[in-house]
Short mmCIF file of C-alpha atoms in Angstrom, two decimals:
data_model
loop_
_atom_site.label_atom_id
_atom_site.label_comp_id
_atom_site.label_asym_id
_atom_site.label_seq_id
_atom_site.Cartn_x
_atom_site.Cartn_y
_atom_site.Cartn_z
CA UNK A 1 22.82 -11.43 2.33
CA UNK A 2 23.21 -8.27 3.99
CA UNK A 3 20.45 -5.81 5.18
CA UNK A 4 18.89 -4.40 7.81
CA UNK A 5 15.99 -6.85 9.95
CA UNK A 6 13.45 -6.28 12.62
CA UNK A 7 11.47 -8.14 14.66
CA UNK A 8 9.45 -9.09 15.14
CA UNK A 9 6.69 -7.74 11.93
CA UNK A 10 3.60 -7.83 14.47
CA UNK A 11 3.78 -7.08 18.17
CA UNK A 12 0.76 -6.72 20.63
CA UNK A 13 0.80 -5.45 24.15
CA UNK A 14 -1.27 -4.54 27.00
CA UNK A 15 -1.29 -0.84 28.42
CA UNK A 16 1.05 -0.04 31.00
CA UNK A 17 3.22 -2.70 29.55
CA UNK A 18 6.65 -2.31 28.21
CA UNK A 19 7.93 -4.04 24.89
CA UNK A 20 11.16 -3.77 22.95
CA UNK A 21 11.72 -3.64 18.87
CA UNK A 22 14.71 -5.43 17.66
CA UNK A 23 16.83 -3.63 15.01
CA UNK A 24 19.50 -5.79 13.51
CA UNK A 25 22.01 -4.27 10.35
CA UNK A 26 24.82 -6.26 8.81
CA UNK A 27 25.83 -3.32 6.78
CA UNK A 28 28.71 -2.46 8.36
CA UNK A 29 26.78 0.95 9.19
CA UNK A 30 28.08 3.28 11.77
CA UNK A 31 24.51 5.17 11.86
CA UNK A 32 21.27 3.86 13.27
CA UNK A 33 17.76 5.60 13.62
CA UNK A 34 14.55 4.74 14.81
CA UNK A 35 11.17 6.47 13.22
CA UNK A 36 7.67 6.53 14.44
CA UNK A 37 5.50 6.62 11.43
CA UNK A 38 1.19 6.91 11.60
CA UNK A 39 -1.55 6.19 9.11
CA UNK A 40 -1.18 9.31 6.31
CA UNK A 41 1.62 10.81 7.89
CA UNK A 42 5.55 11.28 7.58
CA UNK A 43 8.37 9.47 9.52
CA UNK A 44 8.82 11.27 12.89
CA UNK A 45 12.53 10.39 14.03
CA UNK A 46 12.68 9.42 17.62
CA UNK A 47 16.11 8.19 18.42
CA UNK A 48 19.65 7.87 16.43
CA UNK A 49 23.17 6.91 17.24
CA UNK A 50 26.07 7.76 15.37
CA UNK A 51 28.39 5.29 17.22
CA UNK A 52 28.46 2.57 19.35
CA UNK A 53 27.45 3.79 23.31
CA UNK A 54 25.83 7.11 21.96
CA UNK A 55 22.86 7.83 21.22
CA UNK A 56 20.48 11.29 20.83
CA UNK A 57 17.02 12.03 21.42
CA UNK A 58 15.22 12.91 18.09
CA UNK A 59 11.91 14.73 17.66
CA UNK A 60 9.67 12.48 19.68
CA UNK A 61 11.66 10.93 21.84
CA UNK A 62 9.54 11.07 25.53
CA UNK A 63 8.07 7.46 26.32
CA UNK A 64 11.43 5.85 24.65
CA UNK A 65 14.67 4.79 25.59
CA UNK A 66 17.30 3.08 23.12
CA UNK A 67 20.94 1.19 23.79
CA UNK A 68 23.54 0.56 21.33
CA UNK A 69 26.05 -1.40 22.89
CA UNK A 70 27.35 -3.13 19.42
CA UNK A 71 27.43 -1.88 16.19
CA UNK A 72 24.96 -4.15 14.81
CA UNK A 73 22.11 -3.62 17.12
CA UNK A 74 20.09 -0.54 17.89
CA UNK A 75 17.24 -2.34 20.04
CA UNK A 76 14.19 0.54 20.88
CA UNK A 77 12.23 -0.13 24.03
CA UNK A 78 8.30 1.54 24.21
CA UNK A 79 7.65 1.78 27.47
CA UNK A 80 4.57 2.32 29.65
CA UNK A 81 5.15 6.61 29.80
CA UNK A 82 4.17 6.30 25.84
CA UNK A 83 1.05 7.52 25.73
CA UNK A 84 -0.12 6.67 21.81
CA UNK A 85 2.13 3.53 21.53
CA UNK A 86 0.44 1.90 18.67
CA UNK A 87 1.94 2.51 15.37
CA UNK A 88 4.45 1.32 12.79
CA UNK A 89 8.47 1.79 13.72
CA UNK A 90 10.47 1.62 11.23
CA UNK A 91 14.59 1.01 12.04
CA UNK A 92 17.42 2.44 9.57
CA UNK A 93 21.02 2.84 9.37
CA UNK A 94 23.31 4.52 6.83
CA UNK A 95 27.24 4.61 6.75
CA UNK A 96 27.89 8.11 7.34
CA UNK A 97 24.94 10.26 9.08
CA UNK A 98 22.27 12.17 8.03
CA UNK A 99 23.23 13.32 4.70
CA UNK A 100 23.90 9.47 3.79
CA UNK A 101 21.49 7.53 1.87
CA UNK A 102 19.21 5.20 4.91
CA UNK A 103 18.73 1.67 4.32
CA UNK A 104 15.32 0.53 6.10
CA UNK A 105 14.18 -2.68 7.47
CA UNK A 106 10.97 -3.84 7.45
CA UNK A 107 9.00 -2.20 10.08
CA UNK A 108 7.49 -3.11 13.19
CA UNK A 109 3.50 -2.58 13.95
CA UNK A 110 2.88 -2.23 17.19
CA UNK A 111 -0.63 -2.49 18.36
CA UNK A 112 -1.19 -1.44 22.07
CA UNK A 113 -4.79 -3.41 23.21
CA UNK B 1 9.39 26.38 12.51
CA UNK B 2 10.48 24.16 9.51
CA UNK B 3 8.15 22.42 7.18
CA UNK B 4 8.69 20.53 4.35
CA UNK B 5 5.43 19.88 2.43
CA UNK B 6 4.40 17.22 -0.42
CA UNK B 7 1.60 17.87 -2.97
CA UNK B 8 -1.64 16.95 -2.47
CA UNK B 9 -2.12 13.39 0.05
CA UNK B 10 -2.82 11.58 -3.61
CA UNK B 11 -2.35 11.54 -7.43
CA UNK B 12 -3.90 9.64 -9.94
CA UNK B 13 -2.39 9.45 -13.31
CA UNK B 14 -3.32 7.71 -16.43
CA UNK B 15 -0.27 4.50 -17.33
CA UNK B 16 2.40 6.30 -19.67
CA UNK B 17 2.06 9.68 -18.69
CA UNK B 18 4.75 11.65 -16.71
CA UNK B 19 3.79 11.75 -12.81
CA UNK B 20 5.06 15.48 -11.09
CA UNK B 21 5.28 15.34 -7.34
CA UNK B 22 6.46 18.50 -5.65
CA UNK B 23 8.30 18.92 -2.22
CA UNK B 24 8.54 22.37 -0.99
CA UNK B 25 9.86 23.79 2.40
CA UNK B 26 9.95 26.63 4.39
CA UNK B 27 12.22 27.67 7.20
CA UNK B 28 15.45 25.57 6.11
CA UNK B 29 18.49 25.53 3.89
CA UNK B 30 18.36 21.73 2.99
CA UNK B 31 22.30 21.09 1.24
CA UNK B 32 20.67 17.25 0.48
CA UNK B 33 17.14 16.17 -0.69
CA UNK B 34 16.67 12.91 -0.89
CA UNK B 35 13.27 10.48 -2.50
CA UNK B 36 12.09 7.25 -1.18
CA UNK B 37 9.54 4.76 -2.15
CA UNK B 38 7.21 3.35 0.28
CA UNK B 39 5.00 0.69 -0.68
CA UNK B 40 2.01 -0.30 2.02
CA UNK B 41 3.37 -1.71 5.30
CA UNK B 42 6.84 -1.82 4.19
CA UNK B 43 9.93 0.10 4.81
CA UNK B 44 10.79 3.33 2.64
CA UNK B 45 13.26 2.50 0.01
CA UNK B 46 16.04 5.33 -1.42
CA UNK B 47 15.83 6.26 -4.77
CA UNK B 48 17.48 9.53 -5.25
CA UNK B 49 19.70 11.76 -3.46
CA UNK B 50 20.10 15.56 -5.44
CA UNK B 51 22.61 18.37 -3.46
CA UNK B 52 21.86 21.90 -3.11
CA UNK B 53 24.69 22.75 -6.46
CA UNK B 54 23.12 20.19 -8.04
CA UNK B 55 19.95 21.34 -10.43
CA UNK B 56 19.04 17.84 -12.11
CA UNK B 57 19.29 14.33 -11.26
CA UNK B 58 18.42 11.66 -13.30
CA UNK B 59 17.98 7.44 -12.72
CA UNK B 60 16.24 5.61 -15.90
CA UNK B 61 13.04 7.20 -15.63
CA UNK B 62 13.36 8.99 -12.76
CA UNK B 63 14.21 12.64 -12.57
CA UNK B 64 14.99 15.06 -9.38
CA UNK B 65 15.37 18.74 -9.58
CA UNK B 66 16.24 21.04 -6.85
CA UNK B 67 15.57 24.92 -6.78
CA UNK B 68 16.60 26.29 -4.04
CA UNK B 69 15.55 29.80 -4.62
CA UNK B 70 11.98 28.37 -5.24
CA UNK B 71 12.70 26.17 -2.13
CA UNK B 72 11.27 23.39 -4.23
CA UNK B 73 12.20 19.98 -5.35
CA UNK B 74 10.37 17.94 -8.22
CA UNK B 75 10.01 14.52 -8.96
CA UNK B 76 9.37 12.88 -12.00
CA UNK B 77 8.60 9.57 -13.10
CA UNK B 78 8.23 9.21 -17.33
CA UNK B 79 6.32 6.92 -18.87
CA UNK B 80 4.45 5.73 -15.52
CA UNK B 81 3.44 2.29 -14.94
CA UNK B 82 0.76 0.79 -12.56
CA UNK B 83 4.28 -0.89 -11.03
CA UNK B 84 4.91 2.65 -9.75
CA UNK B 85 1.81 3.10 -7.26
CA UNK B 86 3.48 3.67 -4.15
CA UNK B 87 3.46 6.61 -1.40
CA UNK B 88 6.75 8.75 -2.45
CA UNK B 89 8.33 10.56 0.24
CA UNK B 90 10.90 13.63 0.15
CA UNK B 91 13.29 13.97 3.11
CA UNK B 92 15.55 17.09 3.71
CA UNK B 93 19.18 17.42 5.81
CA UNK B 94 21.16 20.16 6.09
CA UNK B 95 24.97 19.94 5.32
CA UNK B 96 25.31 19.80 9.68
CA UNK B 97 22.58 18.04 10.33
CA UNK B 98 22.27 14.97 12.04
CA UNK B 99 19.12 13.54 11.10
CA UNK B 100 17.10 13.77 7.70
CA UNK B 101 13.53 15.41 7.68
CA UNK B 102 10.68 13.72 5.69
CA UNK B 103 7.42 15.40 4.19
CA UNK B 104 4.56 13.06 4.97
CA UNK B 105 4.54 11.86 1.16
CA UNK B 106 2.07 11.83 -1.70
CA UNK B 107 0.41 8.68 -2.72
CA UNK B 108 0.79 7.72 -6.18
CA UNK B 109 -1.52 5.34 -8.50
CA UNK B 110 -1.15 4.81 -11.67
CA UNK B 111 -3.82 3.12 -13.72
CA UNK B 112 -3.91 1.26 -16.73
#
C-alpha cells in the first residue's frame, strides 16, 4: 500500500515549546516538501529537498528547520522562534521536482495553546 | 512580485451544470499548471497537469486550458455533481523551478 503518511493528524503544544511533524513516503520519491497552509488561504511552501542530506529554505521558512537523512523521511521540526505556529502542514513528495505531479499525505493540525 | 489568483473565494452552481474556475497570474512564465482537489481537512489531491504548448487537457469530465497570452488557465467540470464540492486549487512552476506555486483556491458547491 504505498503513499505518503503523517503523524500524527492532531498535535497540541505549549508556547515556547518545540514539536516535530513526521513525514513518511514509500513512493520511492526523490522530492519532499513541506507546506504551511491557513484557514481560506493557499499552501505557503516552507521547506523541500530534492535528495537525501539537502534541503532548501522555501517561502516561509524562519521558525523551521527540516533533516532528511533517508529517502523516506522528511521529518519538519516547529520550533519556539515560530511566532504563528498553529496551523495545518501538509507533507508531499513527487519523483522528479517541481514540475512533477505531488502526492500529499494527510496533514498535520497543529494547535499552539 | 508574482501572483497567481483564483476566482472569487466561492461558487455555487446548480447539479448538472458546467462549473468555470479561473486561475490567472501576473509576473511569471509558468511552463506547467497543475489542479488539485482539496476536500476539508485533508490533503490536496492532483488532478491535472496542462504545459505551456499545451492548449487543452481533458480527464472524463474534467477539462484544463492554458492561455498563456491571456496568462489564464480554466477549469472545467461538466455535468457537476454535489460529489464535486471541494476547494480546487491551481499551482504554477516554471520549466527551472524548484518548487510549484499555488493560488489560494476557490471553493466549490454544487447543489442538488
Amino acid at each position: 500500500d504505498g503513499g505518503i503518511t503523517q503523524s500524527p493528524k492532531y498535535l497540541f503544544r505549549k508556547e515556547g515549546q518545540n514539536v516535530t511533524l513526521s513525514c513518511e513516503q514509500n513512493l520511492n520519491h526523490d522530492a519532499m516538501y513541506w507546506y504551511r497552509q491557513d484557514p481560506g488561504q493557499g499552501l505557503r511552501l516552507i521547506y523541500y529537498s530534492q535528495i537525501v542530506n539537502d534541503f532548501q529554505k522555501g517561502d516561509i521558512a524562519e521558525g523551521y528547520s527540516v533533516s532528511r537523512e533517508k529517502k523516506e523521511s522528511f521529518p519538519l521540526t516547529v520550533t519556539s522562534a515560530q511566532k504563528n505556529p498553529t496551523a495545518f502542514y501538509l507533507c508531499a513528495s513527487s519523483s522528479q521536482g517541481a514540475t512533477d505531479t505531488q502526492y500529499f499525505g494527510p496533514g498535520t493540525r497543529l494547535t499552539v495553546l | 512580485s508574482q501572483k497567481i489568483e483564483q476566482n472569487s473565494e466561492a461558487l455555487n452552481i446548480q447539479e448538472g451544470k458546467t462549473a468555470t474556475l479561473t486561475c490567472n497570474y501576473t509576473n511569471y512564465s509558468p511552463a506547467y499548471l497543475q489542479w488539485y482537489r482539496q476536500d476539508p481537512g485533508r490533503g490536496p489531491v492532483f488532478l491535472l497537469l496542462i504545459r505551456e504548448n499545451e492548449k487543452e487537457k481533458r480527464k472524463e469530465r474534467l477539462k484544463v486550458t492554458f492561455d498563456t497570452t491571456l496568462k489564464q488557465s480554466l477549469f472545467h467540470i461538466t455535468a457537476s455533481q454535489p460529489a464535486d464540492s471541494a476547494t480546487y486549487l491551481c499551482a504554477l512552476a516554471s520549466g527551472s523551478a524548484r518548487q510549484l506555486t499555488f493560488g489560494s483556491g476557490t471553493q466549490l458547491t454544487v447543489l442538488p
